[in-house]
Amino acid sequence: MSDNNHQWPIWEVFIQPKNGSAHEHAGSVHAPDGEMALLNARDVYGRRLEGVNMWVVPALAIVASTPDDVGPFFDPANDKMYRWPNYFKTPEGIKQIS
Amino acid sequence: MHFVKRILANCNQTSNIGMETTLSVEELNKREAEFDAKIASGITIEPKDWMPERYRKQLLRMMSQHAHSEVVGMLPEGNWITRAPSLARKAVLLAKVQDEAGHGLYIYSAAETLGMDRSEMIDQLLSGKAKYSSIFNYPTLTWADIGAIGWLVDGAAIVNQTVLAKCSYGPYARAMLRICKEENFHNKQGYQIMAYLMRGTKEQREMAQDAMNRFWWPSLMMFGPSDTNSPNSGDLMKWKVKLHSNDDLRQRFIDRTVPQAEAIGLRIPDENLKFNESTRHYDFGEINWEEFKQVVSGNGPCNKLRMKQRADAHTNGAWVREAAAAYSAKKAASKN
Amino acid sequence: MSSKNALIEYCLRIADNSSILAHRLSEWSGHGPILEEDIAMSNMALDLIGQARGFYAYAATLENKGRSEDDLAFRRDAREFVNRNLVEQPDHKDFGTAIMRSFLYSCLSYLQFRTLMNSNDETVSGLSAKAIKEVIYHVRHCGDWIVRLGDGTEESHQRITDSLNDLWMYTNELFEQNEVDAILLNDGVGVDLTLLQQDWLNLVKEIFSQAQLTIPDVGGYQSSGGIKGLHTEHLGFILAEMQFLPRAYPDAIW
Ligand SMILES: [Fe+2]
Ligand SMILES: [Fe+2]
Ligand SMILES: [Fe+2]
């Protein structure tokens, strides 16, 4: 690697598309620190009026589950269908309450 | 040879970069079979999923080439930003070339999930180890070339990228989705430039036809060699990184572009171009593959210039990147 | 000079400053130190082109001679351009010089638009209200870089110091005024630049102190005359490049 290759770390960019909605992952930028990551994110991902708020997070700070975790992490919810409203069928003859 | 050492693909979004593991041959075969099954059933591959080393390598090669093409592609058009003939055209062109920087950035980011730094990819470009699209080694001689590039080159890119947006690797597909939305603007502004020239003065019409004559064939070459001669196509198709053959995509591009040319009165510089009633496609003449080979291998009109411009930008920017890093390091140290 | 002619001249000044600085920034497209910054510089250039178009278009409407925004940008010669000489200075692809040039100008631009937002002229106040949001970002972005380069490495400190020293002789001129300013000030349309000079200095000094930079000693030649169309040699080359197509093909529509 040539010595003029000072690689800045990666930051993940999250954009809130409009007030009230959740931040969504937009992509990533390189930057030496948070302040510049934010400026870079604004310039790269805000070129088309894409949101009202931005987060930048050091990519290394994100701990992700691994594919091997899929089972233990997500399967247990499989048999708890009672967490979903459509699990509860209203008995016949009773007026629907929204 | 009982154990095969391999690196699990790592990901921007995680901290376990460089996690290494050793797998037995049986385990490896089992994983490959699982991987093939996933691909077959159309499940997207994500950075932390296990993937065959050849998949990772081929994908990385293809993605970094694509990213380099976006960035090198800024240069021929960038030439004309300071000479754009109106403020409106200047703004559009500048925004367009800026988008290409964004595309390069998106694709580099996606490629980084496969475990290679952007700086290393750039090193490979500047050392000549990595390739980029041959089209950008042709010079932009007149303003009409800007129209021709937006219309033909971005038009060809759209055909390619629309398909790539459905490819098997998640980060690449998502980057393509974002990029495709922006490419339509590029294509339209190029076509509009050509349309204005074609209804302009005699000189303008000649300028447009001349650009067409120079950029038509190189645009067709953008889809790569004919399928019979494309060394990596087989694997990439098997893994659903490529979903259609080079020839299919080239045909698709020709079919949609010829009527556009006719609509504004531009002639396609191909004696053999003719609509084939039985195939419902245009037949076309022989592509000069020798020229393609020469340009790809470094002997095009602008290869040296483009690489020099990229290398200069990189070298001239080194002190800036260093300074910003040094400043952040100082600030971080003084906080502790 | 009539109030109307003064206002036309005033709009041309703002537009010329913006379009010439945009030209300089746009030279960086494809040549930035890192992709992220390449994109940022284009964003600033795009903002400036937008500002130029707004003020050229208004000048064209006011003079009502059938000229368009493009006629004003592409068919006037160097002696008719009324930009400050700072913005036309070349940077020879030195990032620090490019950033310093934009920073020094943007600080003025920010203060000027902040006042012009309350101009009695509705179009001027409207265009200024739009521009100020953009310019605030330019000050922030460039200011951020000045601090990083000034307080980065030894090399970067030296380089940005050199850029500052080279450009400082064009800063006094930023505050030069003439009859145009007097008329517009009287009409409640324009700004008194002499009142902004101290604010400008404070703004610049605040960033420089974070960047460990000191303002050069004033002495030697000070540039003057941009608003009278007296420029450095660089403007002619900018215009030769920028205006070539409309001039070579005078009847063409692009
Ligand atoms: Fe692109
Ligand atoms: Fe592309
Ligand atoms: Fe494009």
XYZ file of C-alpha atoms and ligand atoms in Angstrom:
691
model
C 0.000 0.000 0.000
C 1.411 3.373 -0.949
C 2.125 5.765 1.894
C -0.102 8.533 0.573
C -3.086 6.336 1.295
C -4.228 7.586 4.629
C -7.423 5.604 4.903
C -10.028 7.242 7.112
C -12.370 4.917 8.973
C -15.858 4.055 7.754
C -19.020 5.632 9.169
C -22.491 4.283 8.547
C -25.062 6.916 7.636
C -28.676 6.859 8.757
C -31.202 9.343 7.435
C -34.601 10.223 8.799
C -36.605 10.769 5.620
C -39.265 12.946 7.224
C -40.388 14.117 10.614
C -41.899 11.321 12.608
C -40.389 8.468 10.631
C -37.516 6.241 11.712
C -33.928 6.679 10.587
C -32.976 4.409 7.696
C -29.579 3.165 6.649
C -28.438 5.133 3.600
C -24.869 3.976 3.070
C -21.451 4.856 4.367
C -18.713 7.460 4.101
C -15.076 7.684 5.101
C -14.099 10.380 7.597
C -11.486 10.892 10.298
C -14.071 11.857 12.934
C -17.777 12.325 13.593
C -17.942 15.983 12.679
C -16.489 15.421 9.257
C -18.473 12.219 8.822
C -21.616 14.274 9.302
C -20.526 16.913 6.802
C -19.562 14.223 4.301
C -22.821 12.374 4.826
C -24.729 15.565 4.182
C -22.848 16.169 0.951
C -23.014 12.598 -0.298
C -26.471 11.465 0.751
C -28.287 14.782 0.946
C -27.867 15.778 -2.687
C -31.524 15.219 -3.491
C -33.349 16.561 -0.426
C -33.392 13.205 1.173
C -34.246 13.855 4.791
C -34.633 15.939 7.908
C -32.047 14.384 10.205
C -28.867 12.370 9.975
C -26.922 10.030 12.195
C -23.397 8.859 11.567
C -22.075 5.901 13.487
C -18.563 4.455 13.407
C -18.951 1.196 11.478
C -16.743 -0.518 14.033
C -19.162 0.402 16.806
C -21.935 -1.672 15.298
C -22.210 -5.153 16.662
C -24.231 -7.320 14.323
C -25.664 -10.753 14.801
C -24.140 -13.411 12.589
C -25.967 -15.659 10.152
C -25.449 -18.491 12.645
C -27.495 -16.498 15.141
C -30.549 -16.482 12.893
C -32.049 -19.514 14.597
C -31.599 -18.612 18.260
C -32.311 -14.932 17.670
C -35.419 -15.043 15.575
C -37.027 -18.483 15.603
C -38.313 -18.393 19.203
C -40.814 -15.758 18.104
C -42.250 -18.234 15.609
C -44.604 -19.884 18.070
C -45.841 -16.712 19.692
C -48.395 -15.781 17.152
C -50.496 -14.317 19.962
C -48.267 -11.261 19.720
C -49.984 -10.369 16.455
C -53.420 -8.730 16.563
C -54.785 -10.872 13.747
C -54.289 -13.907 16.014
C -57.404 -12.852 17.856
C -60.517 -13.703 15.856
C -63.598 -12.025 17.194
C -66.318 -14.580 18.020
C -69.243 -14.495 15.639
C -72.126 -12.242 16.507
C -69.982 -9.668 18.325
C -69.694 -6.211 16.844
C -66.202 -5.417 15.493
C -64.429 -2.822 17.666
C -62.026 -1.352 15.127
C -4.467 -30.610 2.748
C -7.043 -31.652 5.267
C -7.919 -28.136 6.273
C -8.557 -25.224 4.023
C -7.877 -21.848 5.462
C -10.275 -19.136 4.496
C -11.407 -15.746 5.528
C -15.017 -15.194 6.238
C -16.352 -12.264 4.354
C -16.578 -9.370 6.684
C -18.696 -6.330 6.679
C -18.639 -2.619 7.257
C -21.431 -2.928 9.679
C -19.640 -5.259 12.020
C -16.602 -5.242 14.179
C -15.213 -8.692 13.540
C -13.287 -7.763 10.435
C -10.702 -10.300 9.468
C -12.276 -13.132 11.447
C -10.562 -16.247 10.235
C -11.596 -19.796 10.431
C -10.559 -23.143 9.121
C -12.974 -25.547 7.606
C -12.596 -29.194 6.800
C -13.167 -30.303 3.241
C -16.467 -31.947 4.163
C -17.652 -28.808 5.902
C -16.582 -26.746 2.936
C -18.510 -28.918 0.509
C -21.562 -28.753 2.706
C -21.406 -24.969 2.868
C -20.911 -24.670 -0.852
C -23.969 -26.794 -1.435
C -25.976 -24.637 0.943
C -24.693 -21.533 -0.787
C -25.641 -22.863 -4.221
C -29.089 -23.710 -2.926
C -29.555 -20.205 -1.583
C -28.540 -18.704 -4.907
C -30.841 -21.085 -6.742
C -33.819 -20.108 -4.623
C -33.082 -16.412 -5.082
C -32.006 -15.619 -1.509
C -29.790 -12.546 -1.328
C -26.274 -13.041 -0.007
C -25.283 -10.599 2.747
C -21.766 -9.659 3.887
C -21.667 -11.913 6.927
C -23.039 -14.936 5.133
C -20.610 -17.629 4.252
C -19.593 -17.466 0.601
C -17.130 -19.357 -1.568
C -13.829 -17.589 -1.881
C -14.196 -17.500 -5.673
C -17.548 -15.743 -5.358
C -16.025 -13.144 -3.060
C -13.031 -12.600 -5.335
C -14.940 -12.385 -8.598
C -17.492 -10.079 -7.058
C -14.808 -7.869 -5.603
C -13.085 -7.686 -8.959
C -16.308 -6.792 -10.724
C -17.463 -4.279 -8.138
C -14.146 -2.493 -7.835
C -13.954 -2.260 -11.634
C -17.406 -0.782 -11.637
C -16.510 1.739 -8.926
C -13.320 2.721 -10.768
C -15.338 3.232 -13.937
C -17.656 5.660 -12.184
C -14.743 7.707 -10.877
C -12.572 7.646 -14.005
C -15.753 8.385 -15.936
C -15.899 11.780 -14.258
C -12.860 12.925 -16.223
C -13.986 13.022 -19.860
C -17.184 14.842 -18.931
C -15.507 16.951 -16.265
C -13.476 18.405 -19.115
C -16.492 20.338 -20.287
C -17.901 21.707 -17.037
C -15.955 24.954 -17.308
C -16.927 25.214 -20.996
C -20.623 24.371 -20.758
C -22.543 26.743 -23.045
C -25.126 28.009 -20.550
C -25.477 28.296 -16.794
C -28.292 25.764 -16.805
C -26.219 23.220 -18.786
C -23.265 23.891 -16.502
C -25.296 23.160 -13.384
C -26.745 19.989 -14.888
C -23.376 18.686 -16.043
C -21.696 19.471 -12.750
C -24.475 17.711 -10.854
C -24.245 14.771 -13.223
C -20.495 14.355 -12.845
C -20.899 14.776 -9.100
C -23.442 11.951 -9.117
C -20.797 9.739 -10.718
C -18.503 10.463 -7.775
C -21.408 9.409 -5.576
C -21.841 6.213 -7.577
C -18.176 5.418 -7.197
C -18.509 6.008 -3.489
C -21.605 3.809 -3.108
C -19.988 0.957 -4.990
C -16.665 1.240 -3.156
C -18.640 1.083 0.101
C -20.489 -1.995 -1.085
C -17.220 -3.583 -2.190
C -15.638 -2.831 1.188
C -18.113 -5.237 2.765
C -16.143 -7.952 0.989
C -13.095 -7.139 3.040
C -10.963 -4.772 1.005
C -10.328 -1.117 1.867
C -11.178 1.577 -0.632
C -7.548 2.736 -0.489
C -6.370 -0.697 -1.532
C -8.801 -0.732 -4.438
C -7.538 2.681 -5.494
C -3.968 1.395 -5.315
C -4.950 -1.414 -7.649
C -6.451 1.072 -10.076
C -3.451 3.369 -10.048
C -0.966 0.525 -10.372
C -2.860 -0.722 -13.411
C -3.816 -3.993 -11.731
C -7.527 -3.167 -11.759
C -9.372 -2.237 -14.911
C -12.172 0.198 -15.616
C -14.626 0.599 -18.447
C -12.853 1.109 -21.776
C -15.297 3.804 -22.868
C -13.651 6.444 -20.699
C -10.425 6.181 -22.629
C -11.944 8.056 -25.538
C -11.537 11.836 -25.656
C -14.363 14.373 -25.430
C -13.644 16.702 -28.332
C -16.774 18.807 -28.632
C -19.790 19.761 -26.546
C -21.823 17.181 -28.462
C -19.688 14.481 -26.863
C -21.283 15.419 -23.554
C -24.673 14.738 -25.083
C -23.467 11.491 -26.608
C -21.995 10.279 -23.326
C -25.067 11.040 -21.255
C -27.353 9.466 -23.788
C -25.307 6.485 -25.018
C -22.843 5.716 -22.241
C -25.229 6.287 -19.355
C -27.911 4.618 -21.463
C -25.743 1.519 -21.728
C -24.926 1.751 -18.021
C -28.643 1.811 -17.195
C -29.243 -1.388 -19.140
C -26.418 -3.034 -17.198
C -27.264 -1.603 -13.815
C -30.987 -2.265 -13.919
C -30.128 -5.938 -14.138
C -27.415 -5.685 -11.478
C -29.979 -4.237 -9.072
C -31.355 -7.778 -8.897
C -28.011 -9.505 -8.446
C -27.348 -12.005 -5.678
C -25.125 -9.826 -3.483
C -27.201 -7.547 -1.234
C -24.911 -4.515 -0.853
C -24.212 -4.409 -4.596
C -27.886 -4.744 -5.486
C -28.849 -1.973 -3.039
C -26.159 0.356 -4.383
C -27.445 -0.300 -7.911
C -30.982 0.520 -6.894
C -29.888 3.893 -5.611
C -27.746 4.497 -8.661
C -30.423 3.554 -11.190
C -32.706 6.261 -9.835
C -30.000 8.818 -10.593
C -28.945 7.433 -13.972
C -32.229 8.262 -15.636
C -31.517 11.944 -15.129
C -28.075 11.450 -16.708
C -29.525 9.709 -19.712
C -32.251 12.300 -20.220
C -29.953 15.302 -19.995
C -27.649 13.708 -22.579
C -30.478 12.963 -24.955
C -31.802 16.485 -24.517
C -28.422 17.954 -25.435
C -28.455 15.856 -28.615
C -32.034 16.813 -29.394
C -31.237 20.519 -29.058
C -28.190 20.165 -31.270
C -30.183 18.307 -33.904
C -32.744 21.042 -34.173
C -30.064 23.737 -34.094
C -27.734 25.174 -36.715
C -26.021 23.132 -39.411
C -22.804 23.210 -37.399
C -24.598 21.905 -34.345
C -26.182 19.045 -36.267
C -22.810 18.077 -37.694
C -21.308 18.238 -34.242
C -23.990 15.863 -32.940
C -23.606 13.375 -35.788
C -19.839 13.419 -35.390
C -20.164 12.607 -31.678
C -22.581 9.823 -32.550
C -20.115 8.410 -35.061
C -17.318 8.353 -32.520
C -19.253 7.084 -29.505
C -21.610 4.507 -31.010
C -19.191 1.617 -31.369
C -17.318 2.185 -28.104
C -20.729 2.237 -26.369
C -21.531 -1.187 -27.780
C -18.179 -2.425 -26.499
C -19.180 -1.402 -22.973
C -21.135 -4.641 -22.619
C -17.948 -6.604 -22.910
C -16.838 -9.342 -25.242
C -19.242 -11.640 -26.964
C -20.415 -14.443 -24.675
C -18.252 -16.994 -26.408
C -15.187 -14.929 -25.424
C -16.007 -13.748 -21.924
C -13.759 -15.592 -19.484
C -15.610 -14.795 -16.263
C -19.174 -14.805 -17.476
C -19.844 -18.455 -16.636
C -19.181 -18.245 -12.901
C -20.840 -14.878 -12.510
C -23.965 -16.108 -14.263
C -24.035 -19.277 -12.190
C -23.931 -17.156 -9.015
C -26.546 -14.745 -10.332
C -24.195 -11.810 -10.131
C -24.739 -11.465 -13.830
C -28.266 -12.306 -14.848
C -28.022 -11.854 -18.595
C -25.298 -12.413 -21.115
C -23.237 -9.557 -22.553
C -24.785 -10.119 -25.953
C -28.336 -10.023 -24.595
C -27.756 -6.729 -22.844
C -26.033 -5.250 -25.867
C -29.022 -6.208 -27.989
C -31.380 -4.671 -25.464
C -29.413 -1.408 -25.589
C -29.408 -1.307 -29.385
C -33.118 -2.033 -29.586
C -34.016 0.818 -27.311
C -31.478 3.312 -28.651
C -31.989 3.076 -32.404
C -35.542 4.496 -32.326
C -34.315 7.308 -30.064
C -31.640 8.194 -32.604
C -34.155 8.129 -35.441
C -36.554 10.342 -33.511
C -34.085 13.224 -33.559
C -32.619 12.506 -36.963
C -29.292 10.962 -36.016
C -27.824 8.279 -38.233
C -26.366 5.143 -36.649
C -22.897 4.648 -38.114
C -23.470 1.019 -39.053
C -24.193 -0.069 -42.640
C -25.469 -3.411 -41.438
C -27.937 -2.125 -38.906
C -31.372 -3.320 -39.865
C -34.521 -4.311 -38.043
C -35.058 -8.030 -38.337
C -38.765 -8.749 -38.640
C -38.431 -12.380 -37.667
C -36.355 -11.861 -34.475
C -37.996 -8.493 -33.688
C -34.497 -7.172 -32.944
C -31.994 -5.047 -34.799
C -29.229 -6.888 -36.597
C -25.960 -5.025 -36.483
C -22.448 -5.099 -37.893
C -19.255 -6.580 -36.551
C -17.716 -4.897 -33.497
C -14.018 -4.172 -33.765
C -12.832 -6.409 -30.933
C -9.219 -5.742 -31.698
C -9.771 -2.085 -30.829
C -11.564 -3.131 -27.647
C -8.677 -5.399 -26.676
C -6.187 -2.616 -27.263
C -8.102 -0.061 -25.220
C -8.736 -2.465 -22.342
C -5.100 -3.429 -22.209
C -4.016 0.203 -21.858
C -3.550 1.323 -25.448
C -6.554 3.569 -25.948
C -6.298 7.246 -26.845
C -6.629 8.481 -23.254
C -5.589 5.615 -20.953
C -2.369 7.301 -19.894
C -3.987 10.687 -19.407
C -6.862 9.333 -17.310
C -4.526 7.401 -15.035
C -2.252 10.382 -14.663
C -5.178 12.603 -13.691
C -6.412 10.106 -11.090
C -2.913 9.543 -9.743
C -2.291 13.296 -9.506
C -5.540 13.876 -7.632
C -4.659 11.083 -5.233
C -1.087 12.236 -4.673
C -1.975 15.927 -4.420
C -4.628 15.054 -1.865
C -2.380 12.968 0.364
C -1.335 15.852 2.614
C -4.980 16.818 3.043
C -6.096 13.344 4.087
C -3.123 13.084 6.401
C -3.812 16.453 7.992
C -7.437 15.623 8.710
C -6.454 12.308 10.254
C -3.732 13.953 12.351
C -6.145 16.604 13.570
C -8.750 14.027 14.623
C -6.113 11.965 16.375
C -4.944 15.028 18.313
C -8.471 15.940 19.333
C -9.267 12.396 20.390
C -6.066 12.236 22.444
C -6.772 15.519 24.214
C -10.232 14.268 25.212
C -8.829 11.247 27.020
C -26.779 57.030 -11.786
C -30.386 55.970 -11.357
C -31.463 53.668 -8.559
C -32.386 51.084 -11.155
C -28.987 51.146 -12.813
C -27.318 50.926 -9.436
C -29.365 47.866 -8.590
C -28.509 46.226 -11.922
C -24.834 46.801 -11.246
C -25.230 45.475 -7.721
C -26.868 42.267 -8.941
C -24.132 41.792 -11.518
C -21.523 42.045 -8.796
C -23.098 39.322 -6.729
C -23.692 37.172 -9.795
C -20.164 37.657 -11.160
C -18.643 36.777 -7.798
C -20.747 33.652 -7.603
C -20.199 32.465 -11.145
C -16.447 33.051 -11.130
C -15.985 31.327 -7.778
C -18.197 28.488 -9.027
C -15.925 28.217 -12.045
C -12.888 27.837 -9.820
C -14.574 25.263 -7.601
C -15.903 23.298 -10.542
C -12.350 22.887 -11.840
C -12.001 20.419 -8.963
C -14.635 18.021 -10.210
C -12.852 14.699 -10.572
C -9.684 15.991 -8.920
C -10.596 16.293 -5.226
C -8.384 14.866 -2.465
C -11.002 12.230 -1.646
C -14.354 11.357 -3.207
C -16.358 12.773 -0.309
C -14.673 16.152 -0.704
C -14.962 16.079 -4.492
C -18.709 15.856 -3.974
C -18.695 18.631 -1.360
C -16.828 21.046 -3.631
C -19.295 20.413 -6.426
C -22.132 21.088 -4.013
C -20.692 24.494 -3.196
C -20.180 25.227 -6.885
C -23.767 24.229 -7.631
C -25.060 26.548 -4.912
C -23.029 29.380 -6.387
C -24.251 28.738 -9.929
C -27.781 28.893 -8.546
C -27.055 32.229 -6.880
C -25.474 33.590 -10.042
C -28.456 32.574 -12.124
C -30.866 34.242 -9.736
C -29.039 37.562 -9.706
C -28.209 37.558 -13.449
C -31.833 36.844 -14.244
C -32.960 39.716 -12.026
C -30.412 42.083 -13.579
C -31.633 41.027 -17.027
C -35.240 41.692 -16.076
C -34.397 45.084 -14.619
C -32.400 46.301 -17.611
C -35.098 44.989 -19.963
C -32.888 44.978 -23.058
C -33.777 41.494 -24.178
C -30.629 40.006 -22.672
C -30.845 36.720 -20.771
C -28.970 35.450 -17.723
C -26.679 33.628 -20.136
C -26.020 36.749 -22.194
C -24.847 38.422 -19.030
C -22.613 35.533 -18.046
C -21.261 34.621 -21.467
C -21.234 37.772 -23.569
C -19.596 40.378 -21.367
C -15.849 40.938 -21.526
C -13.405 41.044 -18.635
C -13.552 44.820 -18.232
C -17.310 44.575 -17.701
C -17.058 41.915 -15.009
C -17.425 43.395 -11.543
C -16.426 40.505 -9.281
C -13.893 40.900 -6.483
C -10.437 39.793 -7.582
C -10.211 37.246 -4.759
C -12.631 34.838 -6.406
C -10.762 34.672 -9.719
C -7.429 33.694 -8.152
C -6.161 30.296 -9.307
C -5.381 27.551 -6.820
C -3.145 25.378 -9.027
C -4.945 22.352 -7.585
C -3.766 23.156 -4.101
C -6.687 22.207 -1.897
C -5.725 24.601 0.898
C -5.749 27.580 -1.443
C -9.129 26.576 -2.850
C -10.583 26.249 0.626
C -9.018 29.467 1.892
C -10.352 31.398 -1.105
C -13.849 30.062 -0.547
C -13.648 30.624 3.175
C -12.579 34.270 2.953
C -15.250 34.982 0.384
C -18.024 32.985 2.071
C -17.585 34.857 5.340
C -18.287 38.099 3.529
C -21.063 36.568 1.518
C -22.719 35.313 4.692
C -22.657 38.735 6.370
C -23.819 40.428 3.211
C -26.777 38.125 2.586
C -27.719 38.312 6.259
C -28.281 42.035 5.808
C -29.722 41.768 2.321
C -32.415 39.409 3.596
C -34.031 42.574 4.943
C -33.567 44.570 1.769
C -36.407 46.824 0.670
C -36.225 45.142 -2.678
C -38.307 41.987 -2.527
C -36.385 40.046 -5.138
C -33.062 40.843 -3.500
C -34.369 39.835 -0.090
C -35.876 36.645 -1.502
C -32.722 35.608 -3.341
C -30.669 36.432 -0.252
C -32.876 34.398 2.052
C -32.312 31.388 -0.189
C -28.589 32.013 -0.571
C -27.842 32.471 3.092
C -28.712 28.884 3.953
C -26.222 27.722 1.377
C -23.530 30.141 2.409
C -23.789 29.239 6.094
C -22.898 25.740 5.069
C -19.968 26.942 2.959
C -18.571 28.863 5.920
C -18.958 25.810 8.108
C -17.474 23.394 5.626
C -14.520 25.590 4.684
C -14.005 26.720 8.268
C -13.865 23.103 9.367
C -11.154 22.415 6.798
C -9.165 25.524 7.716
C -9.019 24.309 11.306
C -8.007 20.793 10.281
C -5.322 21.976 7.901
C -4.066 24.659 10.262
C -3.926 22.292 13.219
C -3.199 19.082 11.308
C 0.357 18.227 10.363
C 3.394 20.469 10.134
C 3.150 20.323 6.365
C -0.515 21.227 6.270
C 0.019 24.091 8.673
C 2.743 25.481 6.445
C 0.724 25.046 3.294
C -2.439 26.690 4.572
C -0.343 29.516 6.029
C 1.163 30.066 2.582
C -2.299 30.112 1.024
C -3.468 32.657 3.553
C -0.444 34.853 2.923
C -0.937 34.666 -0.834
C -4.623 35.515 -0.719
C -4.668 38.118 2.022
C -3.820 40.965 -0.369
C -7.199 40.416 -2.024
C -9.240 40.793 1.149
C -9.175 44.543 1.601
C -10.817 44.852 -1.755
C -13.804 42.833 -0.548
C -15.002 45.976 1.205
C -14.473 48.503 -1.560
C -17.568 50.485 -2.421
C -18.556 53.141 -4.911
C -21.501 55.258 -6.015
C -23.623 52.135 -6.501
C -23.411 51.265 -2.821
C -24.224 54.791 -1.752
C -27.381 54.896 -3.866
C -28.613 51.489 -2.739
C -27.842 52.204 0.881
C -29.920 55.311 0.595
C -32.780 53.285 -0.930
C -32.653 50.715 1.839
C -31.791 48.080 -0.741
C -28.080 47.508 -0.196
C -25.520 47.036 2.573
C -22.835 49.301 3.974
C -19.801 47.061 3.634
C -17.670 49.209 5.915
C -19.997 48.183 8.737
C -19.413 44.527 7.933
C -15.643 44.667 7.831
C -15.167 44.282 11.572
C -17.685 41.429 11.802
C -15.915 39.751 8.933
C -12.564 40.090 10.648
C -13.985 38.673 13.875
C -15.474 35.695 12.071
C -12.261 34.987 10.215
C -10.126 35.442 13.316
C -12.261 33.073 15.345
C -11.619 30.254 12.893
C -7.974 31.215 12.474
C -7.375 31.058 16.201
C -8.732 27.506 16.274
C -6.561 26.766 13.289
C -3.450 28.298 14.915
C -3.173 30.749 12.036
C -2.258 34.383 12.326
C -3.412 37.146 10.081
C -0.545 38.344 7.905
C 0.913 41.805 8.386
C -0.704 44.221 6.045
C 1.893 45.740 3.801
C 2.923 45.642 0.215
C 0.479 45.639 -2.637
C -3.245 45.496 -1.909
C -5.527 44.502 -4.741
C -8.159 47.015 -5.755
C -10.690 47.761 -8.447
C -12.702 44.573 -9.133
C -15.970 46.480 -8.903
C -14.649 48.882 -11.529
C -13.791 46.025 -13.852
C -10.069 46.166 -13.064
C -8.973 42.589 -12.698
C -5.980 40.348 -12.445
C -4.753 38.571 -15.569
C -6.538 35.403 -14.550
C -10.047 36.565 -15.351
C -9.370 36.797 -19.079
C -8.405 33.128 -19.172
C -11.438 32.104 -17.157
C -13.720 33.926 -19.561
C -11.921 32.605 -22.634
C -12.700 29.107 -21.429
C -16.139 29.772 -20.033
C -17.481 31.834 -22.914
C -15.936 29.957 -25.795
C -18.999 28.089 -27.068
C -21.559 30.918 -27.085
C -18.956 33.181 -28.683
C -17.793 30.670 -31.296
C -21.378 29.839 -32.289
C -23.230 33.110 -31.735
C -26.507 31.906 -33.289
C -26.690 28.567 -31.561
C -29.125 27.574 -28.853
C -27.862 24.876 -26.544
Fe -22.942 6.273 -12.707
Fe -22.405 3.115 -13.670
Fe -24.369 8.198 -14.930
